mmCIF file of C-alpha atoms in Angstrom:
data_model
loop_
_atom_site.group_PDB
_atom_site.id
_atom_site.type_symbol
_atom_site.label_atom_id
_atom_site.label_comp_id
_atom_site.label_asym_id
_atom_site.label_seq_id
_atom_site.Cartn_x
_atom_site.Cartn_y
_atom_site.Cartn_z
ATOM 1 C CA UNK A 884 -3.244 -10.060 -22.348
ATOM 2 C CA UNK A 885 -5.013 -6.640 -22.888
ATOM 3 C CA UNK A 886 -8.102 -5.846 -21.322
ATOM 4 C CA UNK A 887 -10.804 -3.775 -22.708
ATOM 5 C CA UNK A 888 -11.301 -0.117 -21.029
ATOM 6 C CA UNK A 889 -14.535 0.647 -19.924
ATOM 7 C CA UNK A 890 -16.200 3.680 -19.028
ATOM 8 C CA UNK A 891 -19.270 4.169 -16.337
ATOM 9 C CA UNK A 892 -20.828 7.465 -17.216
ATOM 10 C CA UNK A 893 -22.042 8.108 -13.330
ATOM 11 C CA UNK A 894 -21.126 5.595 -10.476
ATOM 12 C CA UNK A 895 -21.570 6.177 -6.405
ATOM 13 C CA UNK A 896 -18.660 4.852 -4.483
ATOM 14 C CA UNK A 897 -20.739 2.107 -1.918
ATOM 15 C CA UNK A 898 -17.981 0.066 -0.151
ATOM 16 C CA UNK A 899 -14.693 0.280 0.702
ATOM 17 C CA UNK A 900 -12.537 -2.346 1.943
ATOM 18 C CA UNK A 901 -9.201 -3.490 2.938
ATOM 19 C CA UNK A 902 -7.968 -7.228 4.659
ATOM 20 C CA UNK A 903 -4.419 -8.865 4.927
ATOM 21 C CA UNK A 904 -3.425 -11.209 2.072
ATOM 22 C CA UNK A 905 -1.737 -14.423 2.899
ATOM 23 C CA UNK A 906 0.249 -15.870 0.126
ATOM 24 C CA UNK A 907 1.029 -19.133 -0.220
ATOM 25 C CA UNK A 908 2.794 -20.595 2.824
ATOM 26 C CA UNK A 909 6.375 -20.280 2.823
ATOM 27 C CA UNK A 910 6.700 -17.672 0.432
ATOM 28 C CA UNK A 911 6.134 -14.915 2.519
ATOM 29 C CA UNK A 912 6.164 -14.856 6.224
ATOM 30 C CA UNK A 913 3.827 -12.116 6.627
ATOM 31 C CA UNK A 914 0.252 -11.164 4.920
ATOM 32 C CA UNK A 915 0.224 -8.352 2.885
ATOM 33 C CA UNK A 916 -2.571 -5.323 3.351
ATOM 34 C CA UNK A 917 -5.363 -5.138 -0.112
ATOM 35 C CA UNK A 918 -7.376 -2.790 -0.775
ATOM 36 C CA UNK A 919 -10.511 -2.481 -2.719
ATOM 37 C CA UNK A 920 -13.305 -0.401 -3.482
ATOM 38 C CA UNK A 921 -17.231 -1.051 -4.570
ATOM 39 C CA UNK A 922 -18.952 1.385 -6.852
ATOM 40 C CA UNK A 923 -22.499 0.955 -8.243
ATOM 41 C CA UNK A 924 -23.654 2.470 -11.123
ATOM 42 C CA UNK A 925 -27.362 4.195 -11.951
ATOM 43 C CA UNK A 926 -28.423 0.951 -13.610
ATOM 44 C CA UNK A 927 -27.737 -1.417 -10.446
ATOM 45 C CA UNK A 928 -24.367 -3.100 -11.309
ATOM 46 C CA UNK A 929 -21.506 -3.473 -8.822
ATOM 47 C CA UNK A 930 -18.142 -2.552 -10.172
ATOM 48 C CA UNK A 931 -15.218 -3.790 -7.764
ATOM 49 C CA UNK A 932 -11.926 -2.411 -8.287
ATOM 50 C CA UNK A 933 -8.427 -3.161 -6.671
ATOM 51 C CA UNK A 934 -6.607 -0.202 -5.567
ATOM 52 C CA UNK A 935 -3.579 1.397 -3.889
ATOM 53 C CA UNK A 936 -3.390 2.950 -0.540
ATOM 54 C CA UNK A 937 -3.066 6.015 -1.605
ATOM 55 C CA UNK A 938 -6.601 5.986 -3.635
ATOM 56 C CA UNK A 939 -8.202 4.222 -0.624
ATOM 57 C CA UNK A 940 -7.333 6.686 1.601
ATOM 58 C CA UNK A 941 -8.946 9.475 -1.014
ATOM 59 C CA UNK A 942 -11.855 7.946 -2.323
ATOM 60 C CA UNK A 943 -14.878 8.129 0.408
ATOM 61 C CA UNK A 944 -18.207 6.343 0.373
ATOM 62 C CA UNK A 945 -21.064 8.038 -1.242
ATOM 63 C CA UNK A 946 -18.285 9.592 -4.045
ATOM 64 C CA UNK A 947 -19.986 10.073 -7.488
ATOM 65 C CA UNK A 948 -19.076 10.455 -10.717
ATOM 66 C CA UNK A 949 -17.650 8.840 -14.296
ATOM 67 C CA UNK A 950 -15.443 5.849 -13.525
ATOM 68 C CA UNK A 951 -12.997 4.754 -16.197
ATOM 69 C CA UNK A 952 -11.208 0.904 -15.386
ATOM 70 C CA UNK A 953 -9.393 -1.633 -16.914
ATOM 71 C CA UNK A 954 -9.273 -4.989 -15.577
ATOM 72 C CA UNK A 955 -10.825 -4.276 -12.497
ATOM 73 C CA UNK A 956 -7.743 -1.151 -11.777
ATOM 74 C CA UNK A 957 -9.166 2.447 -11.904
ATOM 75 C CA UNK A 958 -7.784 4.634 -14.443
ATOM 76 C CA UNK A 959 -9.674 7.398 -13.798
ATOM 77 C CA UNK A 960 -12.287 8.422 -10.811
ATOM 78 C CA UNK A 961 -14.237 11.577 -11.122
ATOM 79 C CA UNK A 962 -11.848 14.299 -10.056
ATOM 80 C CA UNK A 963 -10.359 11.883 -7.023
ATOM 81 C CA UNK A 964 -7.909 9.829 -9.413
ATOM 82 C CA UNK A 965 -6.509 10.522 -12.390
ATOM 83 C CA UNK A 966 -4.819 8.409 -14.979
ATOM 84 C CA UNK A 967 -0.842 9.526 -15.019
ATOM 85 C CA UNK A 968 0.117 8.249 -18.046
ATOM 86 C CA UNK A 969 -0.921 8.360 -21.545
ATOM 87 C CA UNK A 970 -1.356 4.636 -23.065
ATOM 88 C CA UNK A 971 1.734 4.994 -25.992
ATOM 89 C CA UNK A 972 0.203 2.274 -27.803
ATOM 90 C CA UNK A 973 -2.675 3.402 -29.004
ATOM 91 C CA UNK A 974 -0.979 4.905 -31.824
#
């Protein structure tokens, strides 16, 4: 399934979050560590996005700028996070 890309010209980073994910019992014995981040754009809607480690550790509360996403995964944050690869089927 493809998911539309959407673009939010000017967004303020306003939570940031991580917890321990239990799967399933017996499938794995220990939780795993999420992450996930809140932004809120000018006209009051909250965006919440999953994301790795890495961008949770560079992304800071009260971060601003144009947030690109698809399905809820950041493509591209202000000058924090940039997309690393160019989508090859667009042509």
């Amino acid at each position: 399934m493809k998911y539309e890309i959407v673009t939010y010209p000017h967004v303020t980073l306003t939570k940031k979050v991580d917890y321990d994910y239990f799967a399933v019992p017996g499938d794995l014995p220990f939780p795993t560590e999420q992450y996930e981040v809140e932004f809120t754009s000018d006209v009051g809607e909250i965006i919440t996005c999953a994301c790795s480690v890495f961008e949770y550790h560079v992304l800071h509360e009260g971060d601003c700028g144009e947030l690109v996403v698809n399905d809820h995964q950041i493509i591209r944050f202000a000058d924090k996070i940039k997309e690393l690869k160019e989508d090859s089927s667009a042509d």
